[in-house]
Amino acid sequence: MKRPLRLTVNGQVHEVMVDTRQTLLDVLRDVLYLTGTKEGCGNGNCGACTVLMNGRNVLSCLVLGCEAEQQDITTVEGLARDGTLHPLQEAFIEHGALQCGICTPGFLMSAKALLDRHPHPTEYEIRLNIAGNLCRCTGYDKIVRAIQAAAESS
Amino acid sequence: MPEYNVIGTRLKKVDGLERVTGQARYGADIHLPGMLIAKVLRGPHPHARIIRIDTSAAEQLPGVRAVVTARDFPPLGELEPANLGEMTIDMGAMAKLIMAHDKALFQGHAIAAVAAVDPFVADDALSLIQVEYDVLAPVEHVLDAMQPDAPLLHEDLRTRLPDGKLSERASNVAAHFVLGYGDVERGFAEAEAIAESSYTTRMVHQGYIEPQSCTAHFDANGRLTVWTTTQGSFTVKGQLASLLRLPHSRVRVVPMEIGGGFGGKIYILTEGIAALLAKKSGQPVKLTLTREEVLKATGPGAPCAIWVKAGARKDGTLTAIQARMSYDAGCFPGSPVGNAGLTAVAPYKQPHLRIDGFDVVTNKPRVQAYRAPGATQAAFAVETVMDMLAEKLGMDPLSFRIQNTPQEGDPMANGRPFNRIGLQAVYDRVKHHPAWTTPLSGKNRGRGIATGYWRGGTFTSSCHVAVNADGTLEAVVGSVDLTGTRTSLTQVVAEEFGLAPEDVQVTVGDTDSVGYTDVTGGSRITYTMSAALHHACQDALHQLKQRAAEHLEANIDDIEYAQQRFFVRGSPDKSASLQQLAKASVMGSGPILGKGTATRMGLAHEFAVHIADVEIDPDTGKVKILRYTTFQDVGCAVNPTQVEGQMQGGTVQGIGWALTEEYAYENGLLRNPTLLDYRMPTALDLPMIATEIIEVPAPDGPYGIRGVGEVPIVPPPAAIANSIYRAIGIRMRELPMSPERVRLAIEQHGNSDAR
């Protein structure tokens, strides 16, 4: 069954028709064509679909599209401002914190949520807060270093 | 190491911006007008004969545009092997693997597929397909499958015996081969210490975060285009042409960005189905697998049962090694047992060797390559036996390994000699490194060491280099970029031409736009594609020198190139710039296009040594990694940041294999097809992974580059098993060494050994 949905994504208001069974992830990718947010598992175990909803990091594969009515969503496409990369995006490239890059959007959003709350996390706090994001290419070493560097630069 | 300007620098990933901004297009990130969504009906039984499939109700559901079963495949005809890189399968088996023909051979085997206007209609259609099965007894464990009374998967499969003949009776053992030389009986008779043990490992998955996804479309001319996440666009083209009985010229494959492969994205498991649905529906069809399908029905890493025996003299010199390796291929023959045999004992020089390898089928998904396929399991067995042998001799495990290090010219397991290898240099670095020399103290703590080897593949790599009108360069390569080869290859081209990396653009071509290239895998792309690019650059430079010679009225043999200028040797003021000649090339002198191929290059052996420090919690059996250091001979580190990333990433996959990852099967039914219970390492499970790069140039190729991507996954289970022994005195013989298994082993062993 289809119903209208009104939500803000990366500062832009959208009014779209969605199927009530679609997740927020489906809406972002297949209705709004914002494919930066990825589906890795569909049931909340890999973190690739992480977005910010009203500033809080959520797994968009576990949020129904309709739950995002009137909500404020930030995806990886909204991290850079006016062509200027977010310090996390800079740091990830600088420190080789991505290889295939499929997990990177999810990590960036989780890391942003962490740094917005705790601007100077310890290594343990970083690892704890990104433990819900799986990466299979990097072994996490350079991701942790990149987040540390971004924290230091801010 | 020669002095380079760009090679050896930590150039930032040239395609990093699109990834951190969400712009990069992976397999599922494509939306075409009129695109249909495909879903696959998968069988619930690990072993069953298919009696009848009724798709009529599904076909009539509004919104359904096509339904396919095995009936829609062209007739299988002649069997031929598919060109897949480090592993092979024949196309007849491939067709049956893509979709069950007469038998469902594993839980999750595709039975039918639908294409519909949205995923919800597609799901509803699946539930309307009726299938009648004759359920058969499954066989799950490799050793059970080898028993004479085991249920047979294929009535026409007979064992290929060591002498090349086929066995009389049908069997689940597809092949028994023997590798080695000398006389192990004599070798063991000469030994003054012998160690032996048996090991088992479980099925694991490559764990790429991106599920397979492809979109297929037949245009009005009947030409097939497939956009897909794959490690080998040409390999997919060949497999599709073969499966669908199309001329190769009617198939185009466009590789999307790929979210991890590790060997598991080479077969056309999704492309075949999407293409058949596209043909039948007349519309583009996208098929994306769910994570459950990825775990149940793609190509995992092979489980196995291995027995190893090794003997040495009192002074530590090995006299003989013998092994029996039974590898589980899943439902069709073709496990990596051959590779296992070739790689397991490579770090050791031994006069007498015998390896009996068995390739066995069971009712599980057919295995595919997983980063150094076959080697991790074999190293787990061999490296722990060597640890035991060293202990019996009263030698420390590093000295024992150094004592038996092979040199250039010593034989590999197949009798052929090693070319230049760097294992000695790696051990030299290990010997003096704090990771080895700093004492580790504390209760239930221990340090383990293990050596890994991978031979890598070379195969064929093609490219061309074009000089733009302004003197910037464009290189098109046939190799898919798994993790960063665009960046390292940019460095190579920039180095060849003396340009800044910003003036070089490396593009991954589709199958219409570049010469045949084998899969990205086998640790071969930076190694072979840099050689191909070298040839292409030299070809382009030669063409430019011809133009310069004409322009400067000199002999081409007198033309030199430096710092973007072509000049006559001895008369540096008689010169023409690269930019000048480039501009002329679009004003009538003709474009400059250099072509390069690398094929059949020599092996560039990969050796690595890992040191693991662990602490065991005796109450829970949990193994905590305190410190982990990797040492690897990479030949020439084109981009040290990327090389470190390969070492760390492969290591962590190996750590998962060692401690937490396994397929939990019960009577052929998979109990953990989610990423919650198929437990891969998270950031919280690990410390930083230290890396030490050693560079002993490989003998072939212009830069001495060796493959780096695969060997990092080989040593971790063995290094960790050896560290557990030193921590609590228990030899683990099964993977994974989960908390449950360690706890049970402690209980069986008695706590007295925990120190």
PDB file of C-alpha atoms in Angstrom, chain B residues 161-313:
ATOM      1  CA  LEU B 161      43.141 -41.376  -8.989  1.00  0.00           C
ATOM      2  CA  PRO B 162      46.808 -40.397  -8.638  1.00  0.00           C
ATOM      3  CA  ASP B 163      47.713 -42.374 -11.767  1.00  0.00           C
ATOM      4  CA  GLY B 164      45.162 -40.408 -13.792  1.00  0.00           C
ATOM      5  CA  LYS B 165      42.624 -43.225 -14.148  1.00  0.00           C
ATOM      6  CA  LEU B 166      39.034 -43.042 -12.892  1.00  0.00           C
ATOM      7  CA  SER B 167      37.765 -45.231 -10.077  1.00  0.00           C
ATOM      8  CA  GLU B 168      35.381 -48.091 -10.822  1.00  0.00           C
ATOM      9  CA  ARG B 169      32.609 -46.984  -8.507  1.00  0.00           C
ATOM     10  CA  ALA B 170      30.924 -43.591  -8.199  1.00  0.00           C
ATOM     11  CA  SER B 171      32.055 -41.616  -5.194  1.00  0.00           C
ATOM     12  CA  ASN B 172      31.882 -38.261  -3.453  1.00  0.00           C
ATOM     13  CA  VAL B 173      35.662 -38.126  -3.765  1.00  0.00           C
ATOM     14  CA  ALA B 174      36.243 -36.298  -7.038  1.00  0.00           C
ATOM     15  CA  ALA B 175      40.012 -36.546  -7.000  1.00  0.00           C
ATOM     16  CA  HIS B 176      42.921 -38.016  -5.112  1.00  0.00           C
ATOM     17  CA  PHE B 177      46.302 -36.599  -6.073  1.00  0.00           C
ATOM     18  CA  VAL B 178      49.784 -36.982  -4.711  1.00  0.00           C
ATOM     19  CA  LEU B 179      52.400 -34.237  -4.547  1.00  0.00           C
ATOM     20  CA  GLY B 180      55.979 -34.520  -3.481  1.00  0.00           C
ATOM     21  CA  TYR B 181      59.302 -36.175  -4.086  1.00  0.00           C
ATOM     22  CA  GLY B 182      61.803 -38.426  -2.368  1.00  0.00           C
ATOM     23  CA  ASP B 183      60.842 -41.150   0.117  1.00  0.00           C
ATOM     24  CA  VAL B 184      59.111 -40.100   3.320  1.00  0.00           C
ATOM     25  CA  GLU B 185      59.575 -43.505   4.958  1.00  0.00           C
ATOM     26  CA  ARG B 186      63.315 -43.072   4.652  1.00  0.00           C
ATOM     27  CA  GLY B 187      63.029 -39.476   5.819  1.00  0.00           C
ATOM     28  CA  PHE B 188      61.137 -40.422   8.966  1.00  0.00           C
ATOM     29  CA  ALA B 189      63.603 -43.239   9.659  1.00  0.00           C
ATOM     30  CA  GLU B 190      66.368 -40.618   9.671  1.00  0.00           C
ATOM     31  CA  ALA B 191      64.436 -38.347  12.010  1.00  0.00           C
ATOM     32  CA  GLU B 192      65.376 -38.021  15.671  1.00  0.00           C
ATOM     33  CA  ALA B 193      62.152 -36.223  16.576  1.00  0.00           C
ATOM     34  CA  ILE B 194      58.722 -36.565  15.022  1.00  0.00           C
ATOM     35  CA  ALA B 195      55.515 -34.591  15.542  1.00  0.00           C
ATOM     36  CA  GLU B 196      52.119 -35.293  14.049  1.00  0.00           C
ATOM     37  CA  SER B 197      48.501 -34.295  14.544  1.00  0.00           C
ATOM     38  CA  SER B 198      45.081 -34.031  12.919  1.00  0.00           C
ATOM     39  CA  TYR B 199      43.065 -30.880  12.418  1.00  0.00           C
ATOM     40  CA  THR B 200      39.624 -29.809  11.228  1.00  0.00           C
ATOM     41  CA  THR B 201      38.375 -26.447  10.041  1.00  0.00           C
ATOM     42  CA  ARG B 202      34.845 -25.239   9.396  1.00  0.00           C
ATOM     43  CA  MET B 203      33.262 -23.522   6.443  1.00  0.00           C
ATOM     44  CA  VAL B 204      33.750 -19.731   6.477  1.00  0.00           C
ATOM     45  CA  HIS B 205      32.639 -16.887   4.255  1.00  0.00           C
ATOM     46  CA  GLN B 206      34.640 -14.116   2.618  1.00  0.00           C
ATOM     47  CA  GLY B 207      32.283 -11.719   4.371  1.00  0.00           C
ATOM     48  CA  TYR B 208      32.283  -8.937   1.804  1.00  0.00           C
ATOM     49  CA  ILE B 209      29.982  -6.231   3.137  1.00  0.00           C
ATOM     50  CA  GLU B 210      28.316  -5.728  -0.253  1.00  0.00           C
ATOM     51  CA  PRO B 211      25.955  -8.532  -1.344  1.00  0.00           C
ATOM     52  CA  GLN B 212      26.134  -9.544  -5.005  1.00  0.00           C
ATOM     53  CA  SER B 213      24.073  -7.330  -7.276  1.00  0.00           C
ATOM     54  CA  CYS B 214      23.754  -7.149 -11.021  1.00  0.00           C
ATOM     55  CA  THR B 215      21.467  -5.698 -13.658  1.00  0.00           C
ATOM     56  CA  ALA B 216      21.031  -7.333 -17.062  1.00  0.00           C
ATOM     57  CA  HIS B 217      19.471  -5.980 -20.228  1.00  0.00           C
ATOM     58  CA  PHE B 218      19.080  -7.266 -23.773  1.00  0.00           C
ATOM     59  CA  ASP B 219      18.849  -4.381 -26.206  1.00  0.00           C
ATOM     60  CA  ALA B 220      16.751  -4.308 -29.373  1.00  0.00           C
ATOM     61  CA  ASN B 221      19.549  -6.082 -31.260  1.00  0.00           C
ATOM     62  CA  GLY B 222      19.670  -8.889 -28.757  1.00  0.00           C
ATOM     63  CA  ARG B 223      22.963  -7.715 -27.312  1.00  0.00           C
ATOM     64  CA  LEU B 224      23.320  -8.368 -23.606  1.00  0.00           C
ATOM     65  CA  THR B 225      24.723  -5.745 -21.243  1.00  0.00           C
ATOM     66  CA  VAL B 226      25.324  -6.625 -17.620  1.00  0.00           C
ATOM     67  CA  TRP B 227      26.269  -4.108 -14.948  1.00  0.00           C
ATOM     68  CA  THR B 228      27.626  -6.062 -12.064  1.00  0.00           C
ATOM     69  CA  THR B 229      29.775  -6.128  -8.967  1.00  0.00           C
ATOM     70  CA  THR B 230      32.446  -8.572 -10.021  1.00  0.00           C
ATOM     71  CA  GLN B 231      36.138  -9.263  -9.797  1.00  0.00           C
ATOM     72  CA  GLY B 232      36.406 -10.061 -13.485  1.00  0.00           C
ATOM     73  CA  SER B 233      34.353  -8.398 -16.203  1.00  0.00           C
ATOM     74  CA  PHE B 234      35.896 -10.503 -18.988  1.00  0.00           C
ATOM     75  CA  THR B 235      35.471 -13.653 -16.968  1.00  0.00           C
ATOM     76  CA  VAL B 236      31.782 -12.856 -16.523  1.00  0.00           C
ATOM     77  CA  LYS B 237      31.510 -12.169 -20.244  1.00  0.00           C
ATOM     78  CA  GLY B 238      33.018 -15.548 -21.080  1.00  0.00           C
ATOM     79  CA  GLN B 239      30.840 -17.424 -18.610  1.00  0.00           C
ATOM     80  CA  LEU B 240      27.653 -15.706 -19.826  1.00  0.00           C
ATOM     81  CA  ALA B 241      28.477 -16.275 -23.486  1.00  0.00           C
ATOM     82  CA  SER B 242      29.064 -19.923 -22.690  1.00  0.00           C
ATOM     83  CA  LEU B 243      25.964 -20.377 -20.532  1.00  0.00           C
ATOM     84  CA  LEU B 244      23.588 -18.562 -22.899  1.00  0.00           C
ATOM     85  CA  ARG B 245      25.190 -19.806 -26.122  1.00  0.00           C
ATOM     86  CA  LEU B 246      25.900 -16.277 -27.323  1.00  0.00           C
ATOM     87  CA  PRO B 247      28.829 -15.094 -29.420  1.00  0.00           C
ATOM     88  CA  HIS B 248      31.191 -13.114 -27.198  1.00  0.00           C
ATOM     89  CA  SER B 249      30.576 -10.035 -29.350  1.00  0.00           C
ATOM     90  CA  ARG B 250      26.966 -10.032 -28.159  1.00  0.00           C
ATOM     91  CA  VAL B 251      27.896  -9.700 -24.496  1.00  0.00           C
ATOM     92  CA  ARG B 252      29.108  -6.553 -22.760  1.00  0.00           C
ATOM     93  CA  VAL B 253      29.981  -6.470 -19.068  1.00  0.00           C
ATOM     94  CA  VAL B 254      30.309  -3.197 -17.209  1.00  0.00           C
ATOM     95  CA  PRO B 255      31.995  -3.609 -13.843  1.00  0.00           C
ATOM     96  CA  MET B 256      30.494  -1.414 -11.133  1.00  0.00           C
ATOM     97  CA  GLU B 257      32.510  -0.495  -8.057  1.00  0.00           C
ATOM     98  CA  ILE B 258      32.799  -3.577  -5.916  1.00  0.00           C
ATOM     99  CA  GLY B 259      32.228  -3.682  -2.183  1.00  0.00           C
ATOM    100  CA  GLY B 260      34.670  -6.467  -1.391  1.00  0.00           C
ATOM    101  CA  GLY B 261      35.336  -9.681  -3.288  1.00  0.00           C
ATOM    102  CA  PHE B 262      38.146 -11.714  -1.751  1.00  0.00           C
ATOM    103  CA  GLY B 263      37.589 -14.382  -4.385  1.00  0.00           C
ATOM    104  CA  GLY B 264      33.855 -14.740  -3.890  1.00  0.00           C
ATOM    105  CA  LYS B 265      32.601 -12.574  -6.737  1.00  0.00           C
ATOM    106  CA  ILE B 266      33.838 -14.382  -9.813  1.00  0.00           C
ATOM    107  CA  TYR B 267      31.144 -16.896 -10.670  1.00  0.00           C
ATOM    108  CA  ILE B 268      28.015 -15.733 -12.515  1.00  0.00           C
ATOM    109  CA  LEU B 269      25.601 -16.935  -9.835  1.00  0.00           C
ATOM    110  CA  THR B 270      23.464 -13.805 -10.119  1.00  0.00           C
ATOM    111  CA  GLU B 271      24.348 -12.660 -13.638  1.00  0.00           C
ATOM    112  CA  GLY B 272      23.136 -15.904 -15.176  1.00  0.00           C
ATOM    113  CA  ILE B 273      19.726 -15.638 -13.556  1.00  0.00           C
ATOM    114  CA  ALA B 274      19.320 -11.911 -14.256  1.00  0.00           C
ATOM    115  CA  ALA B 275      20.235 -12.449 -17.908  1.00  0.00           C
ATOM    116  CA  LEU B 276      17.679 -15.219 -18.369  1.00  0.00           C
ATOM    117  CA  LEU B 277      14.970 -13.071 -16.764  1.00  0.00           C
ATOM    118  CA  ALA B 278      15.980 -10.086 -18.892  1.00  0.00           C
ATOM    119  CA  LYS B 279      15.724 -12.200 -22.013  1.00  0.00           C
ATOM    120  CA  LYS B 280      12.324 -13.555 -21.105  1.00  0.00           C
ATOM    121  CA  SER B 281      10.810 -10.270 -19.914  1.00  0.00           C
ATOM    122  CA  GLY B 282      12.374  -7.966 -22.490  1.00  0.00           C
ATOM    123  CA  GLN B 283      13.176  -5.456 -19.737  1.00  0.00           C
ATOM    124  CA  PRO B 284      16.243  -4.688 -17.595  1.00  0.00           C
ATOM    125  CA  VAL B 285      16.318  -6.932 -14.540  1.00  0.00           C
ATOM    126  CA  LYS B 286      18.179  -6.240 -11.301  1.00  0.00           C
ATOM    127  CA  LEU B 287      19.023  -9.076  -8.932  1.00  0.00           C
ATOM    128  CA  THR B 288      20.467  -8.215  -5.525  1.00  0.00           C
ATOM    129  CA  LEU B 289      21.069 -10.953  -2.979  1.00  0.00           C
ATOM    130  CA  THR B 290      20.018 -10.690   0.636  1.00  0.00           C
ATOM    131  CA  ARG B 291      22.633 -11.372   3.297  1.00  0.00           C
ATOM    132  CA  GLU B 292      20.953 -14.684   4.050  1.00  0.00           C
ATOM    133  CA  GLU B 293      21.331 -15.670   0.408  1.00  0.00           C
ATOM    134  CA  VAL B 294      24.950 -14.513   0.427  1.00  0.00           C
ATOM    135  CA  LEU B 295      25.739 -16.779   3.353  1.00  0.00           C
ATOM    136  CA  LYS B 296      23.640 -19.731   2.217  1.00  0.00           C
ATOM    137  CA  ALA B 297      24.074 -19.693  -1.514  1.00  0.00           C
ATOM    138  CA  THR B 298      27.236 -18.024  -2.761  1.00  0.00           C
ATOM    139  CA  GLY B 299      30.728 -19.556  -2.605  1.00  0.00           C
ATOM    140  CA  PRO B 300      32.248 -19.868   0.882  1.00  0.00           C
ATOM    141  CA  GLY B 301      35.738 -20.954   1.921  1.00  0.00           C
ATOM    142  CA  ALA B 302      36.344 -24.682   2.142  1.00  0.00           C
ATOM    143  CA  PRO B 303      36.235 -26.738   5.340  1.00  0.00           C
ATOM    144  CA  CYS B 304      38.746 -29.536   5.641  1.00  0.00           C
ATOM    145  CA  ALA B 305      40.315 -32.330   7.643  1.00  0.00           C
ATOM    146  CA  ILE B 306      44.124 -32.433   7.611  1.00  0.00           C
ATOM    147  CA  TRP B 307      46.727 -34.750   9.109  1.00  0.00           C
ATOM    148  CA  VAL B 308      50.369 -33.656   9.136  1.00  0.00           C
ATOM    149  CA  LYS B 309      53.529 -35.433  10.242  1.00  0.00           C
ATOM    150  CA  ALA B 310      57.016 -33.920  10.277  1.00  0.00           C
ATOM    151  CA  GLY B 311      60.403 -35.299  11.294  1.00  0.00           C
ATOM    152  CA  ALA B 312      63.749 -33.628  11.966  1.00  0.00           C
ATOM    153  CA  ARG B 313      67.247 -34.370  13.121  1.00  0.00           C
TER     154      ARG B 313
END
